[in-house]
């Protein structure tokens, strides 16, 4: 199993550009999520999905879109990049859609994004 | 709103010592609490997951406890080794499919 994979590892964007961060998992997990990690702060949830075709907003969804057309893939789209979106982005997946996060979460290696 | 705090932000101890990392949270109505490890430039690795009905979990030299009534969890590391150097994060699972994260404790084990 490759686990959770993310591409690219690094990206530099100019303000106003758009891009898609890719996330895939091969563990047949129903739950997938995107977090951003900023220095000195805990991770913050951007969007999450409890299964194919179902997505919802987390704590900081503005400026980001997601879709979940398959169980395996959960891409994160930046619509019009802003310097405030400079961060490290992590994708995670886990089992379980019972309404409780009772299962271990697996994380990808992260994408380091810089917006100039 | 749930808030998670980890103190201290950084800790440096000699190899071989037993140590305790702290995590506190403001709302006791949690579903679970997880401890993660993050190495520089890497993703996060789950260490221990404690369900809300449990008091503690153990894995090797690691032991995590949970006291919901006082809003506290501790991660105990026995016989620390240089390879334990990393940032340790705790995260609380609340009732809305979300993990609320602390900012982490950066641990350095000196040989």
mmCIF file of C-alpha atoms in Angstrom:
data_model
loop_
_atom_site.group_PDB
_atom_site.id
_atom_site.type_symbol
_atom_site.label_atom_id
_atom_site.label_comp_id
_atom_site.label_asym_id
_atom_site.label_seq_id
_atom_site.Cartn_x
_atom_site.Cartn_y
_atom_site.Cartn_z
ATOM 1 C CA UNK A 1 0.000 0.000 0.000
ATOM 2 C CA UNK A 2 1.253 3.489 -0.849
ATOM 3 C CA UNK A 3 -0.958 4.949 1.895
ATOM 4 C CA UNK A 4 -1.821 8.630 1.378
ATOM 5 C CA UNK A 5 0.029 10.357 -1.454
ATOM 6 C CA UNK A 6 0.128 14.060 -2.237
ATOM 7 C CA UNK A 7 1.437 15.965 -5.234
ATOM 8 C CA UNK A 8 3.214 18.257 -5.715
ATOM 9 C CA UNK A 9 5.625 18.374 -2.756
ATOM 10 C CA UNK A 10 6.448 22.032 -3.352
ATOM 11 C CA UNK A 11 4.705 24.777 -5.322
ATOM 12 C CA UNK A 12 5.200 28.502 -5.837
ATOM 13 C CA UNK A 13 2.278 30.529 -7.165
ATOM 14 C CA UNK A 14 1.759 34.151 -8.005
ATOM 15 C CA UNK A 15 -1.182 35.997 -6.460
ATOM 16 C CA UNK A 16 -4.327 35.311 -8.441
ATOM 17 C CA UNK A 17 -3.207 32.034 -9.980
ATOM 18 C CA UNK A 18 -5.209 28.863 -9.453
ATOM 19 C CA UNK A 19 -4.032 25.337 -8.915
ATOM 20 C CA UNK A 20 -5.085 21.922 -7.657
ATOM 21 C CA UNK A 21 -3.356 19.956 -4.922
ATOM 22 C CA UNK A 22 -3.755 16.252 -5.480
ATOM 23 C CA UNK A 23 -4.456 13.658 -2.772
ATOM 24 C CA UNK A 24 -5.010 9.941 -3.208
ATOM 25 C CA UNK A 25 -5.280 6.968 -0.860
ATOM 26 C CA UNK A 26 -5.314 3.246 -1.581
ATOM 27 C CA UNK A 27 -6.718 2.010 1.735
ATOM 28 C CA UNK A 28 -10.400 2.227 0.756
ATOM 29 C CA UNK A 29 -10.993 4.844 3.441
ATOM 30 C CA UNK A 30 -14.326 6.632 3.434
ATOM 31 C CA UNK A 31 -13.210 9.722 5.334
ATOM 32 C CA UNK A 32 -10.746 12.159 3.773
ATOM 33 C CA UNK A 33 -9.800 15.659 4.815
ATOM 34 C CA UNK A 34 -7.546 18.598 4.039
ATOM 35 C CA UNK A 35 -5.679 20.586 6.679
ATOM 36 C CA UNK A 36 -3.347 23.534 6.567
ATOM 37 C CA UNK A 37 -0.486 23.976 9.026
ATOM 38 C CA UNK A 38 0.920 27.405 9.787
ATOM 39 C CA UNK A 39 3.916 28.163 12.052
ATOM 40 C CA UNK A 40 3.054 28.247 15.733
ATOM 41 C CA UNK A 41 -0.492 27.094 15.138
ATOM 42 C CA UNK A 42 -2.224 23.764 15.191
ATOM 43 C CA UNK A 43 -3.524 22.203 12.020
ATOM 44 C CA UNK A 44 -6.803 23.674 10.803
ATOM 45 C CA UNK A 45 -9.417 21.757 8.864
ATOM 46 C CA UNK A 46 -10.234 23.174 5.425
ATOM 47 C CA UNK A 47 -12.699 20.663 3.933
ATOM 48 C CA UNK A 48 -13.609 17.062 4.552
ATOM 49 C CA UNK A 49 -15.511 14.243 2.900
ATOM 50 C CA UNK A 50 -17.279 11.249 4.448
ATOM 51 C CA UNK A 51 -17.594 9.396 1.143
ATOM 52 C CA UNK A 52 -17.683 9.742 -2.625
ATOM 53 C CA UNK A 53 -19.975 12.566 -3.647
ATOM 54 C CA UNK A 54 -20.158 14.072 -0.140
ATOM 55 C CA UNK A 55 -18.078 17.036 1.006
ATOM 56 C CA UNK A 56 -18.393 19.619 3.754
ATOM 57 C CA UNK A 57 -16.611 22.695 5.049
ATOM 58 C CA UNK A 58 -14.216 22.741 7.930
ATOM 59 C CA UNK A 59 -12.909 25.627 9.986
ATOM 60 C CA UNK A 60 -11.184 27.613 7.192
ATOM 61 C CA UNK A 61 -12.884 26.818 3.837
ATOM 62 C CA UNK A 62 -12.766 30.238 2.174
ATOM 63 C CA UNK A 63 -10.697 30.331 -1.018
ATOM 64 C CA UNK A 64 -10.709 26.547 -1.450
ATOM 65 C CA UNK A 65 -12.915 24.073 -3.288
ATOM 66 C CA UNK A 66 -13.035 20.294 -3.113
ATOM 67 C CA UNK A 67 -14.803 17.443 -4.845
ATOM 68 C CA UNK A 68 -14.909 13.693 -4.223
ATOM 69 C CA UNK A 69 -15.839 11.814 -7.362
ATOM 70 C CA UNK A 70 -14.117 8.577 -6.276
ATOM 71 C CA UNK A 71 -13.271 6.974 -2.936
ATOM 72 C CA UNK A 72 -9.553 7.217 -3.724
ATOM 73 C CA UNK A 73 -9.120 10.872 -4.732
ATOM 74 C CA UNK A 74 -9.788 14.137 -2.934
ATOM 75 C CA UNK A 75 -8.278 17.138 -4.766
ATOM 76 C CA UNK A 76 -8.098 20.599 -3.219
ATOM 77 C CA UNK A 77 -8.468 23.568 -5.562
ATOM 78 C CA UNK A 78 -7.199 27.055 -4.854
ATOM 79 C CA UNK A 79 -9.413 29.371 -6.852
ATOM 80 C CA UNK A 80 -7.357 32.582 -6.802
ATOM 81 C CA UNK A 81 -4.212 32.232 -4.706
ATOM 82 C CA UNK A 82 -3.459 34.844 -2.043
ATOM 83 C CA UNK A 83 -0.322 35.302 0.119
ATOM 84 C CA UNK A 84 -2.430 34.313 3.161
ATOM 85 C CA UNK A 85 -2.679 30.835 1.641
ATOM 86 C CA UNK A 86 1.062 30.303 1.983
ATOM 87 C CA UNK A 87 1.163 27.216 4.186
ATOM 88 C CA UNK A 88 1.833 23.506 4.353
ATOM 89 C CA UNK A 89 -1.160 21.461 3.271
ATOM 90 C CA UNK A 90 -1.831 17.954 4.545
ATOM 91 C CA UNK A 91 -4.323 15.422 3.302
ATOM 92 C CA UNK A 92 -5.536 12.697 5.660
ATOM 93 C CA UNK A 93 -7.787 9.662 5.482
ATOM 94 C CA UNK A 94 -9.391 7.235 7.896
ATOM 95 C CA UNK A 95 -12.054 4.534 8.169
ATOM 96 C CA UNK A 96 -15.533 5.183 9.519
ATOM 97 C CA UNK A 97 -18.550 7.247 8.663
ATOM 98 C CA UNK A 98 -20.487 6.608 11.820
ATOM 99 C CA UNK A 99 -20.299 10.219 12.882
ATOM 100 C CA UNK A 100 -17.381 9.720 15.223
ATOM 101 C CA UNK A 101 -13.711 10.042 14.361
ATOM 102 C CA UNK A 102 -12.867 6.881 16.229
ATOM 103 C CA UNK A 103 -10.379 5.564 13.753
ATOM 104 C CA UNK A 104 -6.716 6.339 13.289
ATOM 105 C CA UNK A 105 -5.991 9.034 10.737
ATOM 106 C CA UNK A 106 -3.275 8.555 8.122
ATOM 107 C CA UNK A 107 -1.524 11.600 6.731
ATOM 108 C CA UNK A 108 0.216 12.341 3.468
ATOM 109 C CA UNK A 109 3.693 13.931 3.384
ATOM 110 C CA UNK A 110 2.333 17.417 2.735
ATOM 111 C CA UNK A 111 2.553 20.092 0.051
ATOM 112 C CA UNK A 112 4.514 23.243 0.846
ATOM 113 C CA UNK A 113 2.844 26.135 -0.961
ATOM 114 C CA UNK A 114 4.232 29.654 -1.302
ATOM 115 C CA UNK A 115 2.146 32.453 -2.807
ATOM 116 C CA UNK A 116 4.066 35.586 -3.820
ATOM 117 C CA UNK B 1 -15.502 26.566 20.895
ATOM 118 C CA UNK B 2 -13.023 23.809 21.661
ATOM 119 C CA UNK B 3 -9.454 24.959 22.238
ATOM 120 C CA UNK B 4 -6.457 22.691 22.643
ATOM 121 C CA UNK B 5 -3.269 23.823 24.345
ATOM 122 C CA UNK B 6 0.092 22.108 24.603
ATOM 123 C CA UNK B 7 2.641 23.271 27.124
ATOM 124 C CA UNK B 8 5.588 23.566 26.910
ATOM 125 C CA UNK B 9 6.110 24.595 23.296
ATOM 126 C CA UNK B 10 9.613 23.106 23.433
ATOM 127 C CA UNK B 11 11.435 20.684 25.693
ATOM 128 C CA UNK B 12 15.045 19.479 25.750
ATOM 129 C CA UNK B 13 16.092 16.547 27.955
ATOM 130 C CA UNK B 14 19.068 14.169 28.181
ATOM 131 C CA UNK B 15 18.804 10.726 26.686
ATOM 132 C CA UNK B 16 17.406 8.081 29.004
ATOM 133 C CA UNK B 17 15.038 10.297 30.951
ATOM 134 C CA UNK B 18 11.359 9.594 31.341
ATOM 135 C CA UNK B 19 9.243 12.558 30.315
ATOM 136 C CA UNK B 20 5.669 13.793 30.155
ATOM 137 C CA UNK B 21 4.059 15.957 27.498
ATOM 138 C CA UNK B 22 0.852 17.776 28.338
ATOM 139 C CA UNK B 23 -2.299 18.533 26.398
ATOM 140 C CA UNK B 24 -5.322 20.400 27.738
ATOM 141 C CA UNK B 25 -8.698 21.067 26.168
ATOM 142 C CA UNK B 26 -11.571 23.342 27.130
ATOM 143 C CA UNK B 27 -14.660 21.246 26.315
ATOM 144 C CA UNK B 28 -14.921 17.798 27.890
ATOM 145 C CA UNK B 29 -17.502 16.576 25.343
ATOM 146 C CA UNK B 30 -14.976 14.872 23.109
ATOM 147 C CA UNK B 31 -15.196 11.706 21.020
ATOM 148 C CA UNK B 32 -11.529 10.808 21.229
ATOM 149 C CA UNK B 33 -8.045 12.203 21.623
ATOM 150 C CA UNK B 34 -5.079 11.362 19.453
ATOM 151 C CA UNK B 35 -1.355 11.906 19.806
ATOM 152 C CA UNK B 36 0.740 12.351 16.678
ATOM 153 C CA UNK B 37 4.404 12.696 15.918
ATOM 154 C CA UNK B 38 5.748 15.021 13.212
ATOM 155 C CA UNK B 39 9.318 14.896 11.970
ATOM 156 C CA UNK B 40 10.769 17.988 10.208
ATOM 157 C CA UNK B 41 9.490 18.306 6.653
ATOM 158 C CA UNK B 42 7.416 15.175 7.012
ATOM 159 C CA UNK B 43 3.795 14.236 7.489
ATOM 160 C CA UNK B 44 2.179 13.171 10.735
ATOM 161 C CA UNK B 45 2.282 9.703 12.251
ATOM 162 C CA UNK B 46 -0.439 8.567 14.619
ATOM 163 C CA UNK B 47 1.000 7.324 17.923
ATOM 164 C CA UNK B 48 -1.977 6.619 20.147
ATOM 165 C CA UNK B 49 -5.741 6.994 19.894
ATOM 166 C CA UNK B 50 -7.824 7.124 23.075
ATOM 167 C CA UNK B 51 -11.582 6.744 22.780
ATOM 168 C CA UNK B 52 -13.699 8.954 25.036
ATOM 169 C CA UNK B 53 -14.669 5.914 27.125
ATOM 170 C CA UNK B 54 -11.037 4.943 27.761
ATOM 171 C CA UNK B 55 -8.595 6.233 30.355
ATOM 172 C CA UNK B 56 -5.317 5.317 28.706
ATOM 173 C CA UNK B 57 -3.553 3.597 25.835
ATOM 174 C CA UNK B 58 -0.077 2.100 25.637
ATOM 175 C CA UNK B 59 2.261 1.356 22.759
ATOM 176 C CA UNK B 60 5.810 0.270 23.531
ATOM 177 C CA UNK B 61 7.533 3.027 25.516
ATOM 178 C CA UNK B 62 4.565 5.379 25.067
ATOM 179 C CA UNK B 63 1.598 5.727 27.388
ATOM 180 C CA UNK B 64 -1.192 8.262 26.936
ATOM 181 C CA UNK B 65 -3.811 9.046 29.545
ATOM 182 C CA UNK B 66 -7.091 10.896 29.263
ATOM 183 C CA UNK B 67 -9.016 12.720 31.987
ATOM 184 C CA UNK B 68 -12.056 14.286 30.362
ATOM 185 C CA UNK B 69 -13.384 15.841 33.558
ATOM 186 C CA UNK B 70 -10.255 17.927 34.005
ATOM 187 C CA UNK B 71 -9.716 18.438 30.260
ATOM 188 C CA UNK B 72 -6.251 16.928 30.263
ATOM 189 C CA UNK B 73 -4.202 14.296 28.502
ATOM 190 C CA UNK B 74 -0.588 13.340 29.047
ATOM 191 C CA UNK B 75 1.845 11.462 26.836
ATOM 192 C CA UNK B 76 4.467 9.616 28.846
ATOM 193 C CA UNK B 77 7.677 8.588 27.077
ATOM 194 C CA UNK B 78 9.847 6.114 28.952
ATOM 195 C CA UNK B 79 13.626 5.863 28.566
ATOM 196 C CA UNK B 80 13.845 8.580 25.919
ATOM 197 C CA UNK B 81 16.133 8.129 22.922
ATOM 198 C CA UNK B 82 17.550 10.612 20.368
ATOM 199 C CA UNK B 83 15.224 9.069 17.777
ATOM 200 C CA UNK B 84 12.278 10.358 19.830
ATOM 201 C CA UNK B 85 13.217 13.915 18.863
ATOM 202 C CA UNK B 86 10.252 15.340 16.955
ATOM 203 C CA UNK B 87 7.234 17.579 17.399
ATOM 204 C CA UNK B 88 4.391 15.908 19.270
ATOM 205 C CA UNK B 89 0.849 17.040 18.508
ATOM 206 C CA UNK B 90 -2.373 16.222 20.275
ATOM 207 C CA UNK B 91 -5.748 16.494 18.583
ATOM 208 C CA UNK B 92 -9.237 16.245 20.030
ATOM 209 C CA UNK B 93 -12.084 14.694 18.046
ATOM 210 C CA UNK B 94 -15.198 16.729 18.653
ATOM 211 C CA UNK B 95 -18.781 15.964 17.630
ATOM 212 C CA UNK B 96 -18.593 17.525 14.163
ATOM 213 C CA UNK B 97 -16.192 15.241 12.292
ATOM 214 C CA UNK B 98 -13.380 17.579 13.163
ATOM 215 C CA UNK B 99 -10.045 17.205 14.868
ATOM 216 C CA UNK B 100 -9.063 20.257 16.891
ATOM 217 C CA UNK B 101 -5.302 20.507 17.176
ATOM 218 C CA UNK B 102 -2.804 21.824 19.651
ATOM 219 C CA UNK B 103 0.226 23.725 18.335
ATOM 220 C CA UNK B 104 2.598 20.964 19.437
ATOM 221 C CA UNK B 105 5.565 20.404 21.723
ATOM 222 C CA UNK B 106 8.979 20.278 20.039
ATOM 223 C CA UNK B 107 11.011 17.624 21.841
ATOM 224 C CA UNK B 108 14.800 17.370 21.640
ATOM 225 C CA UNK B 109 16.560 14.395 23.221
ATOM 226 C CA UNK B 110 20.244 15.117 23.761
ATOM 227 C CA UNK B 111 22.643 12.160 23.359
#
